[in-house]
């Protein structure tokens, strides 16, 4: 049986070079975004169907002055994955190493997972009609390689390995940071959503990054096979019916919109 793996992101080491953001696009053959200046270095502004890992630039102004806080916004591959529980077709699956991925061949774009995810990760694409998100470089991991983002991270802010080892490494790093005066240093992902497969070593409060202290898991019971099969059949019937109507419409009016009938 495969051992659970995990990615560790240590924000105290991240220089926000965005090498990981680019490597993600490169490995997954996702198109580049046309970027514009919005008064921040963060670009694009949010995750979307073709951006699965986004380095966020948070600006903090408080009694201690001004400071940057960088954050890698991506799927956390939760153990209690709400997205997986609410998917009616079974398109959201767990890999042998514990990562959560969306099978694009059976995703019907219903957006249940978009609404269920407490971390605002899955995004619907109008181009594909499906929902997309990070899949932890499933193809690389299955071949014994590290995810592309980890491979490219120069400062060592990202690391990858057995989940238990990553958890121990994260805890040790938090203790080290606290000892060195980072009073807000803390670990995120050890208990949230049943524990995750992406751990964060944070030096700021999780709320700065929109991370809930106690994320609500939508349901621990996956939708039954019978229910999901029924929904899949209904979805297929709707798609088929739409196709027939479109075909009939073309038959009656032709491509140019003229009525060739009586
Ligand atoms: S972060 Fe969201 S999309 Fe990723 S596994 Fe958890 S619930 Fe699913
Ligand atoms: S590659 Fe490493 S240092 Fe660069 S943005 Fe990503 S996590 Fe930060």
CSV table of C-alpha atoms and ligand atoms in Angstrom, one decimal, residues 9 13-21 55 149 152-155 157-158, ligand 2:
chain,number,residue,atom,x,y,z
A,9,UNK,CA,4.9,25.3,2.5
A,13,UNK,CA,11.3,30.9,3.7
A,14,UNK,CA,9.2,32.0,0.7
A,15,UNK,CA,10.6,34.9,-1.3
A,16,UNK,CA,7.5,35.2,-3.5
A,17,UNK,CA,9.5,34.6,-6.6
A,18,UNK,CA,6.5,32.7,-8.1
A,19,UNK,CA,8.7,30.0,-9.6
A,20,UNK,CA,6.2,27.4,-8.2
A,21,UNK,CA,3.3,29.3,-9.8
A,55,UNK,CA,1.3,33.2,-4.6
A,149,UNK,CA,6.3,23.3,-7.6
A,152,UNK,CA,11.5,24.4,-8.6
A,153,UNK,CA,11.5,26.2,-5.2
A,154,UNK,CA,15.0,27.6,-4.7
A,155,UNK,CA,14.8,28.9,-1.1
A,157,UNK,CA,10.0,27.0,1.2
A,158,UNK,CA,8.3,24.0,-0.4
B,2,LIG,S1,9.1,28.8,-5.6
B,2,LIG,FE1,9.4,28.8,-3.4
B,2,LIG,S2,10.2,30.8,-2.9
B,2,LIG,FE2,9.4,31.0,-5.0
B,2,LIG,S3,7.2,31.7,-4.7
B,2,LIG,FE3,7.1,29.4,-4.7
B,2,LIG,S4,7.3,28.8,-2.6
B,2,LIG,FE4,8.0,31.0,-2.7
